[in-house]
Short mmCIF file of C-alpha atoms in Angstrom, two decimals:
data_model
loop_
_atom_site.label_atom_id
_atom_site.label_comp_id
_atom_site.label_asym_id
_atom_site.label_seq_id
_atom_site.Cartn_x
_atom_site.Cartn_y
_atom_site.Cartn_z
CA UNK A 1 21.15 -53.53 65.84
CA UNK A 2 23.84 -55.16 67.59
CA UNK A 3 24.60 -58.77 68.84
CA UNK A 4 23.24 -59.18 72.58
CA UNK A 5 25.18 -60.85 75.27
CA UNK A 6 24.43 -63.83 77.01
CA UNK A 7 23.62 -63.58 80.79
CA UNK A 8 20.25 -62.44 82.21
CA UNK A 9 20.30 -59.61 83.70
CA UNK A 10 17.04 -57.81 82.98
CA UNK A 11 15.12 -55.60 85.06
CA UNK A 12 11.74 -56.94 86.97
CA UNK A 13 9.18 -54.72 89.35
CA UNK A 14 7.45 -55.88 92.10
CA UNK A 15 3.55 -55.01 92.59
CA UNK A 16 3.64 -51.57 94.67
CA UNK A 17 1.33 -51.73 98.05
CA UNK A 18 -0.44 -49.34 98.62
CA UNK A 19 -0.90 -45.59 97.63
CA UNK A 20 1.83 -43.89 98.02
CA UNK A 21 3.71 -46.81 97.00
CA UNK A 22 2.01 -47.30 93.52
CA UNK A 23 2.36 -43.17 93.34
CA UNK A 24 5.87 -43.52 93.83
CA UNK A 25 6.65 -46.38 91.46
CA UNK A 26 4.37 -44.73 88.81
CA UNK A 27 6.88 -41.50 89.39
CA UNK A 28 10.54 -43.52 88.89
CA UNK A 29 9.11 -44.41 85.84
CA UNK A 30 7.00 -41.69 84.20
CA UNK A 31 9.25 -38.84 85.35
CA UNK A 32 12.37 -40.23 82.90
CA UNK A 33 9.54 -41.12 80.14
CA UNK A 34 7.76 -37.31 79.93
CA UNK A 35 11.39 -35.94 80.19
CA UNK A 36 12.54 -38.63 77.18
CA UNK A 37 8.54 -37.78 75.38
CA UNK A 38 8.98 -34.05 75.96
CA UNK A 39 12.62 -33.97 74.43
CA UNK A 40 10.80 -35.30 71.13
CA UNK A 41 8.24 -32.84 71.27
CA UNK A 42 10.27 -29.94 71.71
CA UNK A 43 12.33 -30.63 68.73
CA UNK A 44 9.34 -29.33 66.97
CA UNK A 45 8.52 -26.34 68.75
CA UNK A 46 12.29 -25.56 68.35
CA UNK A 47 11.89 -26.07 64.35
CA UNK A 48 8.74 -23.73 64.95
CA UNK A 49 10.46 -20.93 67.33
CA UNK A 50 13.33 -20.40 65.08
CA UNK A 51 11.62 -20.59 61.66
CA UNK A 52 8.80 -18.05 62.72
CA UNK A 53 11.67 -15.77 62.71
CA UNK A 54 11.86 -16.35 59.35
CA UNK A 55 8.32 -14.97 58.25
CA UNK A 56 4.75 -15.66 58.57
CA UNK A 57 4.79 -17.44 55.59
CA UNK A 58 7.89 -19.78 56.22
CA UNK A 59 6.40 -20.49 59.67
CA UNK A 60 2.75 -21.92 57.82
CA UNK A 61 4.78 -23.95 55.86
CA UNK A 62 6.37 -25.58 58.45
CA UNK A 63 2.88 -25.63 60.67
CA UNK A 64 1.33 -27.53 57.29
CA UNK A 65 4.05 -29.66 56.98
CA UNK A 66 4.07 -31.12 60.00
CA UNK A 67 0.37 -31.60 60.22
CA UNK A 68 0.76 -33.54 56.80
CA UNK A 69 3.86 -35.73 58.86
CA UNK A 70 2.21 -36.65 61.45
CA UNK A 71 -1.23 -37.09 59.26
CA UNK A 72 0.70 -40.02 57.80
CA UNK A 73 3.60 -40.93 60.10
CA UNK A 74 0.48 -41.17 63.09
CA UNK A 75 -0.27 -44.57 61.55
CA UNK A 76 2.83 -45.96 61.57
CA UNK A 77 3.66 -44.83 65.42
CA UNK A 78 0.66 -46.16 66.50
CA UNK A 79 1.62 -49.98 64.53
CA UNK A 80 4.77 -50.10 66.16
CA UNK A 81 2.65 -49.31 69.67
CA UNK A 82 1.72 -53.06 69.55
CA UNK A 83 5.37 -53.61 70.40
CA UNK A 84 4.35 -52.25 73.80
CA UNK A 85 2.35 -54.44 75.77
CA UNK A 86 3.73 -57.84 74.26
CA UNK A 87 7.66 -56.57 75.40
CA UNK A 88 5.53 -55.20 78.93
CA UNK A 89 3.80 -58.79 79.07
CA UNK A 90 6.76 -60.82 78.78
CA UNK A 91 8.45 -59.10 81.49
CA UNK A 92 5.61 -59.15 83.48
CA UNK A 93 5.32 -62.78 83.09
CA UNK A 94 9.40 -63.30 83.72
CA UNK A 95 10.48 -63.89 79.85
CA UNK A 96 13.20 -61.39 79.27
CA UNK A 97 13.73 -64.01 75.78
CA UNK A 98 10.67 -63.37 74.74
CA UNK A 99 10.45 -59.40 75.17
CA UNK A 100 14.32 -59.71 73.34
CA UNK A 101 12.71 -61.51 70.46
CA UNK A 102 9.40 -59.17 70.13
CA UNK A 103 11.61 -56.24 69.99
CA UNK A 104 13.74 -57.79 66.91
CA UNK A 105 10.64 -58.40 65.05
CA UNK A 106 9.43 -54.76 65.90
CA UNK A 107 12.36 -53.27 64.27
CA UNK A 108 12.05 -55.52 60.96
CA UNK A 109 8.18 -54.28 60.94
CA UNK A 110 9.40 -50.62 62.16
CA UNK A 111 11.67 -50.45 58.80
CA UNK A 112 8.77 -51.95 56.23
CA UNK A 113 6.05 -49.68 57.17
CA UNK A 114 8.37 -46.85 57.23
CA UNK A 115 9.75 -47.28 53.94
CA UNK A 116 5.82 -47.51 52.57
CA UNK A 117 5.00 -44.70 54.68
CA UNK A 118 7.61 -42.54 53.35
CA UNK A 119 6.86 -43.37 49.86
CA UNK A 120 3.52 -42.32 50.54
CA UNK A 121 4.27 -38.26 52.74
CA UNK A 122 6.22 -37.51 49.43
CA UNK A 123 2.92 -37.62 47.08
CA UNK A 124 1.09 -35.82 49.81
CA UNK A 125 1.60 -32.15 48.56
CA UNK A 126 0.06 -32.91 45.46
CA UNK A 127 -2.81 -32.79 47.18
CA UNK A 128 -2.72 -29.53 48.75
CA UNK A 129 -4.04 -27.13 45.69
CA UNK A 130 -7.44 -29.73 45.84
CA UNK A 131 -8.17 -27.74 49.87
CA UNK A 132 -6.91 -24.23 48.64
CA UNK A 133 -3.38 -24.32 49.92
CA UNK A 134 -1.39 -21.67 48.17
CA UNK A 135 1.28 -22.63 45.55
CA UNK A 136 3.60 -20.47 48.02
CA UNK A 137 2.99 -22.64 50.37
CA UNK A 138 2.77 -26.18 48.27
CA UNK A 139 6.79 -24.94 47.28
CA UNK A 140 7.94 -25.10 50.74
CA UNK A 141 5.93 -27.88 52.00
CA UNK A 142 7.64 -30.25 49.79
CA UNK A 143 11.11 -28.92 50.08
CA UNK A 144 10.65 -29.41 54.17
CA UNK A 145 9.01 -33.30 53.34
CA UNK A 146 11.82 -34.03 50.71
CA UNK A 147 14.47 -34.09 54.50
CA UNK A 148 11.81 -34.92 56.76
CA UNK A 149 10.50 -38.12 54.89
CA UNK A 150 13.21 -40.37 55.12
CA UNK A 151 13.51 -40.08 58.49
CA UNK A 152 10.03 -41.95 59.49
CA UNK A 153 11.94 -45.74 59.21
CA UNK A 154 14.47 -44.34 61.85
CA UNK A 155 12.05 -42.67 64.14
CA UNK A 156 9.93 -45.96 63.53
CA UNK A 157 12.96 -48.12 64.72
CA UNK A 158 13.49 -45.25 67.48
CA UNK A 159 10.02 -46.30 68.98
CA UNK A 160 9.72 -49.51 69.18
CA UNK A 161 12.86 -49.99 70.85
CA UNK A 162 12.06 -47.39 73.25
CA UNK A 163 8.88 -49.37 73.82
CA UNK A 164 11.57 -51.88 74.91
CA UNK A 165 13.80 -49.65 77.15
CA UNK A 166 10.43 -48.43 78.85
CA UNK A 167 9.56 -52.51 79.51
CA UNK A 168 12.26 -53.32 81.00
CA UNK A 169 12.61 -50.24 83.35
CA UNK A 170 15.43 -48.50 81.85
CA UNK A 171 14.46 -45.18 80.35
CA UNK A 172 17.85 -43.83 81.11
CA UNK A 173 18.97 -43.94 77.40
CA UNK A 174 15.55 -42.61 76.25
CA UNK A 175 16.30 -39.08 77.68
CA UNK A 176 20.53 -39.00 76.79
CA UNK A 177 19.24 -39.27 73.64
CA UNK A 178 16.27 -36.68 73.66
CA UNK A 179 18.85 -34.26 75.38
CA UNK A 180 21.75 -34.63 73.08
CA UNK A 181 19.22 -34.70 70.41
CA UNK A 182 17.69 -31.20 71.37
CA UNK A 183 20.97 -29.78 71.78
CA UNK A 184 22.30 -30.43 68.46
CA UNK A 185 19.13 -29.47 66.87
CA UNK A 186 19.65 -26.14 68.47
CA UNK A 187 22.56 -25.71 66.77
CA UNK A 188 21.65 -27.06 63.35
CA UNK A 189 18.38 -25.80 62.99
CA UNK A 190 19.53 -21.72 62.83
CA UNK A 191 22.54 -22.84 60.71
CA UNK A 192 20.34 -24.81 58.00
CA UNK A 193 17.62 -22.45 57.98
CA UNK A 194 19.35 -18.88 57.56
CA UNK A 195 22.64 -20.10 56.41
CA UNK A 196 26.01 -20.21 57.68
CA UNK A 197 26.94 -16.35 55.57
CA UNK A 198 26.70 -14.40 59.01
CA UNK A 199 29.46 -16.82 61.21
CA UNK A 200 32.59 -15.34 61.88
CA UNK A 201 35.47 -16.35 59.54
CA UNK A 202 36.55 -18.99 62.43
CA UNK A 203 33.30 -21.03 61.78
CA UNK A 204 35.59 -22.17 58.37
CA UNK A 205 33.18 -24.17 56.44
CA UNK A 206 30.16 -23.69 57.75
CA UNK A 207 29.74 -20.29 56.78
CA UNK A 208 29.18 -21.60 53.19
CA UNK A 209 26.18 -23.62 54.38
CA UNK A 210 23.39 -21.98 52.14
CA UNK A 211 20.30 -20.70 53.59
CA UNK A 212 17.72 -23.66 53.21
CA UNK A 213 14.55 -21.88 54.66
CA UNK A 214 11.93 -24.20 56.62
CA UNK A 215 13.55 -27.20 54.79
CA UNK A 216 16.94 -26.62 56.61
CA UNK A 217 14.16 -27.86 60.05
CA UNK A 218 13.41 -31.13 58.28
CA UNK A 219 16.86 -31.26 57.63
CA UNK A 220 18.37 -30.91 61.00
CA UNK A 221 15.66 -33.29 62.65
CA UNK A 222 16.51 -35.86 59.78
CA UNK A 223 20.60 -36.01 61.63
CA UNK A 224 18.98 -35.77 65.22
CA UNK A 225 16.62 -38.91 64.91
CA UNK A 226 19.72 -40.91 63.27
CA UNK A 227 21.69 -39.81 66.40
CA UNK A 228 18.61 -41.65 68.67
CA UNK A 229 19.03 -44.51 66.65
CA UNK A 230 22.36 -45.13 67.33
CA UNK A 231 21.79 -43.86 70.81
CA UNK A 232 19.27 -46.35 72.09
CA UNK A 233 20.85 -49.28 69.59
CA UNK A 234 24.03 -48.90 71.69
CA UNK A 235 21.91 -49.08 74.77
CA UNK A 236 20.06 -52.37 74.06
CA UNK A 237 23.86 -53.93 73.02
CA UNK A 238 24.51 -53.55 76.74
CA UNK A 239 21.45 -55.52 78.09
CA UNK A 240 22.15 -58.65 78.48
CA UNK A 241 19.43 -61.61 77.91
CA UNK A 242 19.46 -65.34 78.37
CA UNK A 243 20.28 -67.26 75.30
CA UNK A 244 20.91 -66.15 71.92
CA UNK A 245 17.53 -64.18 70.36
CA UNK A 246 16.75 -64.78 66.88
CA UNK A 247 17.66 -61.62 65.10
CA UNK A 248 15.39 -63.26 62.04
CA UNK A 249 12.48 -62.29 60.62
CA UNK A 250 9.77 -64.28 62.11
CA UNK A 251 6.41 -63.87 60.04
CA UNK A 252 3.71 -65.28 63.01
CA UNK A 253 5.47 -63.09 65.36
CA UNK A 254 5.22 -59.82 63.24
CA UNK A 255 1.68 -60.44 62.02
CA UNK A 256 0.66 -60.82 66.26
CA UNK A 257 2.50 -57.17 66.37
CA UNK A 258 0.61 -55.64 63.15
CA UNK A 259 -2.57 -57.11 65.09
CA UNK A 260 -2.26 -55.69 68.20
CA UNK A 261 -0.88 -52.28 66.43
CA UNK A 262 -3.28 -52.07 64.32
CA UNK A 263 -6.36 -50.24 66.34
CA UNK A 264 -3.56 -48.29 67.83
CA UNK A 265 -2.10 -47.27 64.79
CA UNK A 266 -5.81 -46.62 63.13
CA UNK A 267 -6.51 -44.71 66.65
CA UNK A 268 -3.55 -42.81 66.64
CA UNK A 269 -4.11 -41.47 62.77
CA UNK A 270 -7.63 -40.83 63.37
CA UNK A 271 -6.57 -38.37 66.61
CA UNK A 272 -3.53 -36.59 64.56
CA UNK A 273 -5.43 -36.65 61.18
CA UNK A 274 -8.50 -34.35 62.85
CA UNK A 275 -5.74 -32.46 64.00
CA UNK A 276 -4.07 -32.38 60.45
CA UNK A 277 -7.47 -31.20 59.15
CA UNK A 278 -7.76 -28.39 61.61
CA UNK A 279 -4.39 -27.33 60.29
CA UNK A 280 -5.19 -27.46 56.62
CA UNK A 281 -8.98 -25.87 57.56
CA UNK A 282 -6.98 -23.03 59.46
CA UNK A 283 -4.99 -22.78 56.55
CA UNK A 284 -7.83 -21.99 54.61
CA UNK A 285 -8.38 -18.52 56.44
CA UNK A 286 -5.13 -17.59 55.77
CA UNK A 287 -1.22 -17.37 56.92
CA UNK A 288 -2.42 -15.94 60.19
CA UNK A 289 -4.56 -17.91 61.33
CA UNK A 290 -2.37 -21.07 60.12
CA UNK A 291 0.43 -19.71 62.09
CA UNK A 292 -1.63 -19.35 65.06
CA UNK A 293 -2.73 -22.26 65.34
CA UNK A 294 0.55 -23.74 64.66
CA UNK A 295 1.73 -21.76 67.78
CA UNK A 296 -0.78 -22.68 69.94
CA UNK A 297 -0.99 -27.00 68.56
CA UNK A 298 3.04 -26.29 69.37
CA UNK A 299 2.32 -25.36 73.13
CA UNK A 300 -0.38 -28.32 73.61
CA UNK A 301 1.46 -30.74 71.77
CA UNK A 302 4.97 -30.33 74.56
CA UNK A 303 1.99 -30.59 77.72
CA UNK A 304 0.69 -33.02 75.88
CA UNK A 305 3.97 -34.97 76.26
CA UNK A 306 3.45 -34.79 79.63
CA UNK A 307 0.37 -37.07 79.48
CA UNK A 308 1.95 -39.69 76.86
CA UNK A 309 5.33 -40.09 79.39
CA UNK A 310 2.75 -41.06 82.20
CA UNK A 311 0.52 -43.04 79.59
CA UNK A 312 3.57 -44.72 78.40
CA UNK A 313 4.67 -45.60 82.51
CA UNK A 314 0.81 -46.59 83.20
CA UNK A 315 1.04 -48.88 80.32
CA UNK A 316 4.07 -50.44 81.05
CA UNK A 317 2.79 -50.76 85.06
CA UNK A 318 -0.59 -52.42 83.65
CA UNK A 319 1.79 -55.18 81.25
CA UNK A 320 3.50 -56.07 83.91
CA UNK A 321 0.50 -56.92 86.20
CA UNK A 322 -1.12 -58.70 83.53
CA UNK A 323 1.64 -60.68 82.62
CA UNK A 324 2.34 -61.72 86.03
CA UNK A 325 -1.97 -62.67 85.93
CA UNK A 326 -2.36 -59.81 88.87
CA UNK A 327 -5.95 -57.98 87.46
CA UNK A 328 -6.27 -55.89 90.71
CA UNK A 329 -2.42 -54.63 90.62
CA UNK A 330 -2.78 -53.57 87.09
CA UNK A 331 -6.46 -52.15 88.32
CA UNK A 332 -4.58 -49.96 90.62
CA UNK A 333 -1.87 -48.90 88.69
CA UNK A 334 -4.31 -47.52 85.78
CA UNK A 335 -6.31 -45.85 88.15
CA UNK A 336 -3.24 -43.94 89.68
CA UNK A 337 -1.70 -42.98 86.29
CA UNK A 338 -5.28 -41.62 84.93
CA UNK A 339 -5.41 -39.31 88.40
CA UNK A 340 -1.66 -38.54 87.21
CA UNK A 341 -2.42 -37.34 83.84
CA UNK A 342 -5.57 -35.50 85.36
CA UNK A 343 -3.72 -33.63 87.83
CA UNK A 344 -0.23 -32.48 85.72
CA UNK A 345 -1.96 -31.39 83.05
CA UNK A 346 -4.48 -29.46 84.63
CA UNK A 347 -1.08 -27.39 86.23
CA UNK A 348 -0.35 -26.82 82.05
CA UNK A 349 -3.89 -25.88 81.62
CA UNK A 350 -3.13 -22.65 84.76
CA UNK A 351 0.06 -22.16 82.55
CA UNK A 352 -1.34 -21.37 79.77
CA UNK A 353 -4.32 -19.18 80.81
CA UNK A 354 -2.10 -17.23 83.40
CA UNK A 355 0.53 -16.90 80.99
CA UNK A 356 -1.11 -16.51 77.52
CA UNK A 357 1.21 -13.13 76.40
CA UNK A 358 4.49 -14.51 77.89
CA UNK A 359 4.14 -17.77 76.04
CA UNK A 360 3.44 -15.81 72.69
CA UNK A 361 6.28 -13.69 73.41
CA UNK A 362 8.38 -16.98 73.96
CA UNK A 363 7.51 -18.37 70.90
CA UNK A 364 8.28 -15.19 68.68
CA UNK A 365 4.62 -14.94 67.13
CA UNK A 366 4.59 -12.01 64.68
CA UNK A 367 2.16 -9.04 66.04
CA UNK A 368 -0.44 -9.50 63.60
CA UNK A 369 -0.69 -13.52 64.85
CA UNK A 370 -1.61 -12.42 68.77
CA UNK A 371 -5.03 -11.25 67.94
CA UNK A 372 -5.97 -14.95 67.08
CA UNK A 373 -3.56 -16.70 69.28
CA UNK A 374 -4.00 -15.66 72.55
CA UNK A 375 -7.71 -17.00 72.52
CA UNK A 376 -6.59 -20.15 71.25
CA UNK A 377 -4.26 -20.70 73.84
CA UNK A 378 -7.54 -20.12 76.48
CA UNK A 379 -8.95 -22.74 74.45
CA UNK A 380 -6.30 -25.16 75.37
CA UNK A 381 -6.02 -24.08 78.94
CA UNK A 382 -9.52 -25.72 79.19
CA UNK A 383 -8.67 -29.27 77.43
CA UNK A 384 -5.83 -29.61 78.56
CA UNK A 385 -7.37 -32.19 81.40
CA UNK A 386 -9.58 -33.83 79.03
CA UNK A 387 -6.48 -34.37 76.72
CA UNK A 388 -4.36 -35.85 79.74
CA UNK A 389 -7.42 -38.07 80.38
CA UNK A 390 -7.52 -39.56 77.02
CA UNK A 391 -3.71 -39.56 76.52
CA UNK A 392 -3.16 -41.53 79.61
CA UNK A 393 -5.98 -44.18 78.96
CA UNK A 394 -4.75 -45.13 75.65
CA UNK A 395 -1.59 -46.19 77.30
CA UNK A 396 -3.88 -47.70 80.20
CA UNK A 397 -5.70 -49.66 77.83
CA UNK A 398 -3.13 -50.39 75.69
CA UNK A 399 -1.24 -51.99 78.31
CA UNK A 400 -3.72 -53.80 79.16
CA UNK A 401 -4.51 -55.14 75.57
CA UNK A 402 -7.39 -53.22 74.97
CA UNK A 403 -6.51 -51.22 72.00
CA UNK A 404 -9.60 -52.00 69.93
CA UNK A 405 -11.78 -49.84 71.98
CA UNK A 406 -9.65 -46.67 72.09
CA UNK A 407 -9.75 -46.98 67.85
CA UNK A 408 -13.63 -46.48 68.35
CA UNK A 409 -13.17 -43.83 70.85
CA UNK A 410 -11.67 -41.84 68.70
CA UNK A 411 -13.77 -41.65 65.45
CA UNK A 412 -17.26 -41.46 67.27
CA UNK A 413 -15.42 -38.60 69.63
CA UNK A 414 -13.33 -36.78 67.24
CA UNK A 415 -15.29 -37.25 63.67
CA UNK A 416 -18.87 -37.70 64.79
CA UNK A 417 -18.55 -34.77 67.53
CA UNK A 418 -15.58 -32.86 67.47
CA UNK A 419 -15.07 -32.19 63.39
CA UNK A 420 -19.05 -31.30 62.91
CA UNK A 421 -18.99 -28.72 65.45
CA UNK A 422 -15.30 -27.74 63.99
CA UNK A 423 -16.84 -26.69 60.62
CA UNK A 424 -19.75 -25.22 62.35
CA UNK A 425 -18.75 -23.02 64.42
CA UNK A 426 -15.50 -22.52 62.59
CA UNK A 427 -17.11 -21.56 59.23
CA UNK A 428 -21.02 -21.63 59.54
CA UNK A 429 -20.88 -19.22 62.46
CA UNK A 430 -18.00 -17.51 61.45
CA UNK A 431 -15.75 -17.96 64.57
CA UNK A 432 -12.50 -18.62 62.17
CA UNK A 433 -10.15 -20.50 63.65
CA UNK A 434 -11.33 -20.12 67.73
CA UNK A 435 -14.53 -22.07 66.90
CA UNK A 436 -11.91 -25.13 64.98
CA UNK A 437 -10.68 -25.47 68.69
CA UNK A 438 -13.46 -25.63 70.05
CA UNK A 439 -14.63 -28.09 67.56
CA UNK A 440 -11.46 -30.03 68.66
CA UNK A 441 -11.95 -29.48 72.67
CA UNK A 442 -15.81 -31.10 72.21
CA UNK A 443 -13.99 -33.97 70.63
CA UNK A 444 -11.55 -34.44 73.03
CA UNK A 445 -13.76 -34.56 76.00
CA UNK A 446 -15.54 -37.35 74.23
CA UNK A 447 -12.62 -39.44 73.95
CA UNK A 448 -11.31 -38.74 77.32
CA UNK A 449 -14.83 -39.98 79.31
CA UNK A 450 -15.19 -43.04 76.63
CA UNK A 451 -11.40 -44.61 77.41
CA UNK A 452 -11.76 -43.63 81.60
CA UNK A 453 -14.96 -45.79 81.35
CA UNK A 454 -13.71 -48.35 79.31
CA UNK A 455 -10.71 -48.97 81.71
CA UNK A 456 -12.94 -48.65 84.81
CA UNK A 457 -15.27 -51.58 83.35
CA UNK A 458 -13.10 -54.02 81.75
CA UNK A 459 -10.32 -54.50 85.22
CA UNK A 460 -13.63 -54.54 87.02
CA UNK A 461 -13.00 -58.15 85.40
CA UNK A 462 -9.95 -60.28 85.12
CA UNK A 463 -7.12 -58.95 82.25
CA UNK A 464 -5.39 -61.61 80.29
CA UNK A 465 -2.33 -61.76 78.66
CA UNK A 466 -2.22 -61.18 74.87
CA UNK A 467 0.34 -64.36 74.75
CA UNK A 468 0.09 -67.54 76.86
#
């Protein structure tokens, strides 16, 4: 990353009064974040739009690959969440230094665990013919993680210093880069994946890009997340700070990151990897019902962005209270962004049962898919509120410092509820892949009334800074 200037010129927020005040400030900052959050997310409904077109069986491919990225990347996001409340914190508590120098050691920890992470999504396919996965299938999988590996250090780096853009108040850069990003992947992704043979002669060399298949996605999202990088890198140059912040590695400051990560990062890969398993299980019953629920998980996953933007806002609203030692403020401001998350994703729920055929249609699903995904898409109508609810209180809690709880949230919810009834009423009862979402729904709703009451009790109390 670049050297930083000299003069202090950061960004603070005053408490909101009232309301329609807190409402308001909660909006100038979530709005920018979902837009920045969805931008990511739709990257890979993109990869999955245009590769369905490709064939049922390039589109599973891609739907197992990604649940076998996130599977492992999950951990790694979640680590680099611990970034989040000590940058939030400082601010809060009127050390622009101090958020400077947590960010530094967030990228040195952002490029470690991604390197060991990627190292680690490349051995992954070898364990695919142990759950019945198709050697079809196993092929393409690796070919799409051989691109889409090496870009977990960069979209490591990417997060942690957007945890520092969001901090300070400036998610302007956050969403030039998820637009730009998007609209190059647009263009790369059809080019990689059927080749560049049908451009006109004017296209010159691109028409002898060969046709990489689902591995020309990973490919084209590999570029797109270096183009973030260098994105929000150039932003942060521009921010000036007082003093010169040590661009060293600083061991004590890391390890107090990998601490406060670390429930959020075990959290985090406990919510995707249930997911992941639903993938593989639906893989189990076949292409169809993989690519279903591919199709659907695509759909849920860009609402769901929806609920992380104002999860990431309500976090960054709760750091700054505590830092500045205000318990109600930070009270308040969870309370508005969990009514938030309720009420904008319950408006994505009415989307998708109003509109289950037009948002098959959108996303290209073959004919013989719509059979299984239409219901599924019912299914997520329904917890979609319950996954706002649980999305937003992570970042609540989180914010607040709380990210031990949310860890245990999520395994009694999603391992001790939601994956028993998965395999029951997906297999036992025969419901295929309908009764593995509502498996995941059960789970879900868990979470979402654990974190709500967790939040609720604990700034009953007084919050306290994680430093100082």
């Amino acid at each position: 990353m670049p050297p930083e200037a000299a003069e202090p010129s950061l960004p603070s927020s005053p408490p909101a009064r009232g309301i329609r005040g807190e409402l308001r400030a909660l909006l100038n900052l979530a709005i920018p974040l979902c837009i920045a959050q969805a931008g990511q997310s739709l990257m890979s409904v993109t990869d999955t739009f245009i590769v369905g077109r490709a064939g049922t069986s390039a589109l599973a491919a891609v739907g197992l690959s990604h649940a076998l990225f996130f599977a492992v990347s999950s951990f790694g996001m979640g680590l680099m969440m611990g970034v989040d409340p000590l940058v939030s914190q400082a601010i809060g508590a009127g050390s622009p230094r101090r958020a400077r120098d947590v960010l530094w050691q967030g990228v040195w920890l952002s490029a470690f665990v991604g390197v060991v992470l990627w190292a680690v999504l490349i051995t992954a396919p070898a364990g695919l013919p142990w759950v019945g996965v198709a050697e079809e299938q196993i092929v393409q999988v690796r070919a799409f993680l051989h691109f889409r590996a090496p870009s977990l250090p960069l979209m490591l780096i990417f997060l942690t210093v957007r945890a520092y853009l969001q901090a300070i108040g400036m998610p302007r850069p956050l969403v030039v880069s998820a637009v730009l990003a998007n609209v190059l992947n647009v263009m790369l992704v059809p080019l990689f994946v059927f080749g560049g043979a049908s451009l006109p002669e004017w296209a010159g060399p691109l028409t002898h890009v060969p046709a990489m298949g689902a591995a020309g996605a990973a490919l084209s999202t590999l570029l797109c997340t270096a183009m973030e990088v260098l994105i929000v890198a150039r932003a942060v140059q521009a921010i000036p700070v007082p003093g010169t912040p040590s661009r060293k590695p600083v061991k004590a400051d890391q390890l107090r990151a990998f601490r406060v990560g670390l429930p959020i990062g075990l959290h985090i890969a406990a919510e995707v990897g249930v997911f992941a398993l639903a993938g593989v299980l639906a893989a189990k019953l076949g292409t169809v019902s993989v690519s279903a629920h591919q199709i659907a998980l695509s759909f849920a996953s860009l609402t769901f962005t929806m609920a992380l933007g104002i999860g990431n806002a309500g976090s960054v609203r709760v750091g700054w209270a505590v830092g500045a030692h205000d318990t109600p403020q930070a009270r308040r401001s969870g309370l508005m962004a969990f009514a938030l998350g309720a009420v904008v994703m319950s408006l994505g729920g009415l989307v998708f049962a109003l509109f289950p055929r037009g948002l098959a249609k959108l996303a290209g699903a073959p004919e013989e898919v719509l059979p299984l995904l239409l219901p599924l898409l019912m299914v997520s109508a329904i917890f979609q509120v319950f996954d706002g609810v649980q999305g937003v209180g992570a970042g609540v809690l989180r914010g607040a410092g709380q990210t031990r709880f949310t860890f245990v949230a999520n395994i009694v919810g999603h391992y001790a509820v939601g994956l028993p009834l998965t395999l029951l009423l997906g297999f036992h009862l025969g419901m295929g892949v309908l009764g593995i979402w509502w498996g995941l729904c059960a789970g879900l709703i868990t979470v979402a009334a654990a974190v709500l009451w967790r939040f609720w009790r604990v700034s009953a109390g007084t919050l306290r800074p994680l430093e100082g």
